[in-house]
Short mmCIF file of C-alpha atoms in Angstrom, two decimals:
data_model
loop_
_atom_site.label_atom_id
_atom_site.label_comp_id
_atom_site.label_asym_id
_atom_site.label_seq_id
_atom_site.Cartn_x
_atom_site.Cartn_y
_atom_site.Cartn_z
CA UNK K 374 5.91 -0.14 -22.46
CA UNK K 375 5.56 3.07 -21.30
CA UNK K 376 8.03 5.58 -21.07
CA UNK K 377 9.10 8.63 -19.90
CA UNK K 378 11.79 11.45 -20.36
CA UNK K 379 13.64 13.00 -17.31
CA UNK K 380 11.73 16.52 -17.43
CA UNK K 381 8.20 14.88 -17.93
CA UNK K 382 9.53 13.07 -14.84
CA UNK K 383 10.72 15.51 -12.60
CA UNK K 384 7.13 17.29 -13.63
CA UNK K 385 5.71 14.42 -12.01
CA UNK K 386 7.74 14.07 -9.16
CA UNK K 387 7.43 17.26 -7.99
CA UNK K 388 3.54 16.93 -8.35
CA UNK K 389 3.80 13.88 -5.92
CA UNK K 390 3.93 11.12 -8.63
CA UNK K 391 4.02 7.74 -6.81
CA UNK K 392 7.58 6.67 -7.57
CA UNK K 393 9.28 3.05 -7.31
CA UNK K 394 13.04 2.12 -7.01
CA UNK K 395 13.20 -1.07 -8.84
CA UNK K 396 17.39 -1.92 -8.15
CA UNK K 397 19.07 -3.34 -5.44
CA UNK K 398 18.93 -1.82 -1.92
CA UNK K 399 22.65 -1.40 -1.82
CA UNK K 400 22.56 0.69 -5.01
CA UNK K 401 19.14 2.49 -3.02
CA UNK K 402 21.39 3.25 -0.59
CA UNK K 403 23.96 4.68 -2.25
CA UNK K 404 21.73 7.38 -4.03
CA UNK K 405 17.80 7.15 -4.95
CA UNK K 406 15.39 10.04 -6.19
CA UNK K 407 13.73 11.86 -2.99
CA UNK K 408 10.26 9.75 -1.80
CA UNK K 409 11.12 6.93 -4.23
CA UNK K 410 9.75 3.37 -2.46
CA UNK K 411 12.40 0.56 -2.72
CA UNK K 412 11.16 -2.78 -4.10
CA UNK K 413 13.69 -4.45 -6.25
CA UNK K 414 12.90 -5.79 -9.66
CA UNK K 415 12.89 -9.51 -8.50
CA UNK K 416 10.48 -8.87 -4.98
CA UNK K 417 7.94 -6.50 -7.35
CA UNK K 418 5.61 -9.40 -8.12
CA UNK K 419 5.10 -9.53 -4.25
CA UNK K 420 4.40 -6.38 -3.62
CA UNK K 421 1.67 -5.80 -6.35
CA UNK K 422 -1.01 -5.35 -3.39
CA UNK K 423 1.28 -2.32 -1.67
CA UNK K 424 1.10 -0.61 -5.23
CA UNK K 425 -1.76 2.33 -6.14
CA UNK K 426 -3.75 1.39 -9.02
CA UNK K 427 -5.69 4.78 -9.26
CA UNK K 428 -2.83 6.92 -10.49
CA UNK K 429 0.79 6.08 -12.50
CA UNK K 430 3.32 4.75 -10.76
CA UNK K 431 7.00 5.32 -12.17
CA UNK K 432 9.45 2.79 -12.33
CA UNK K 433 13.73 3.95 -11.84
CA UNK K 434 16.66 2.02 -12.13
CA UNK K 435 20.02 3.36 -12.59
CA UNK K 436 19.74 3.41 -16.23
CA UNK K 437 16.14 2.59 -17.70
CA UNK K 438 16.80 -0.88 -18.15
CA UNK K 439 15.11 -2.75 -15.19
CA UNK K 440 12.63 -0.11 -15.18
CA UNK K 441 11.72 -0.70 -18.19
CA UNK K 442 11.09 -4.46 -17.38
CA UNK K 443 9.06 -3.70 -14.06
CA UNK K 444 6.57 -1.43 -16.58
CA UNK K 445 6.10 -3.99 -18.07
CA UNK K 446 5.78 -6.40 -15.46
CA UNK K 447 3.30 -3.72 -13.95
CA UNK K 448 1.45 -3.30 -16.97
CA UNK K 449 0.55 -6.83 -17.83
CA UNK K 450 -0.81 -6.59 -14.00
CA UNK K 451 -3.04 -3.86 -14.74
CA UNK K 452 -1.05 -0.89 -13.88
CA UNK K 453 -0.84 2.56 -15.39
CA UNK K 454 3.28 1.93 -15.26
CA UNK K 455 5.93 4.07 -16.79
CA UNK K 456 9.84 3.36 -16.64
CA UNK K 457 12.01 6.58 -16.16
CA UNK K 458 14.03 6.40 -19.38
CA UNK K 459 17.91 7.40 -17.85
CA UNK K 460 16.66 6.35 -14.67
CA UNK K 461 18.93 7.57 -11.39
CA UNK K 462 22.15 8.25 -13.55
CA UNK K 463 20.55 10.56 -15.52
CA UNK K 464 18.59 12.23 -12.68
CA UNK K 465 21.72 12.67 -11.04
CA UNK K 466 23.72 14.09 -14.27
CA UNK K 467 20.80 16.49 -15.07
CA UNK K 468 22.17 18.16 -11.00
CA UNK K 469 18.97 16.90 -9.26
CA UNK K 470 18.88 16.26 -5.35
CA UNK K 471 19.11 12.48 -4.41
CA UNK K 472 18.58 10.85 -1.10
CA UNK K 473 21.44 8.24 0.65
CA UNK K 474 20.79 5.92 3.02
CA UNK K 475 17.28 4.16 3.89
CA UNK K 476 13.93 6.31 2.94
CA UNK K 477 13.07 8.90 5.27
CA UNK K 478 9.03 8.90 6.04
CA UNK K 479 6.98 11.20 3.33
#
């Protein structure tokens, strides 16, 4: 699977990169990266539709783990999908802004 590093990542991110929140919505709540769209790991397969296939879509957990699982997930579905290796925890170590409570509209 595809992977990327936190500063490739924030790269993207700040150049609009479509970016998904695979964990739970209570741990979305408590802390996600700005614009990220919450769909846990276990409700992605459902959501495949709601996903853009014309551009990479990046995959956070809190640690890379589930991420890493949705890529590939995503992948074998015909996605250009990359997991954010460090996922929120490192986004948040590295001083970055995050976002609590439910998305706000981008």
């Amino acid at each position: 699977m595809r992977e990327i590093d936190q500063v490739s990542f924030a790269a993207a991110h700040a150049e609009g990169a479509a970016v998904v929140d695979v964990r739970e919505p209570d741990e979305y709540l408590a802390g996600h990266v700005p614009g990220a769209r919450p769909i846990p790991l276990g409700q992605l397969p459902e959501h495949l539709g709601d996903l853009p296939r014309d551009e990479p879509v990046y995959l956070i957990c809190a640690s890379g783990n589930r991420s890493l699982a949705a890529a590939g997930l995503l992948a074998r579905a015909g996605f250009d999908a990359v997991s954010v290796t460090g996922g929120t925890g490192a986004w948040q170590r590295a001083g970055r802004t995050v976002v609590r409570g439910a998305q706000p509209s981008v």
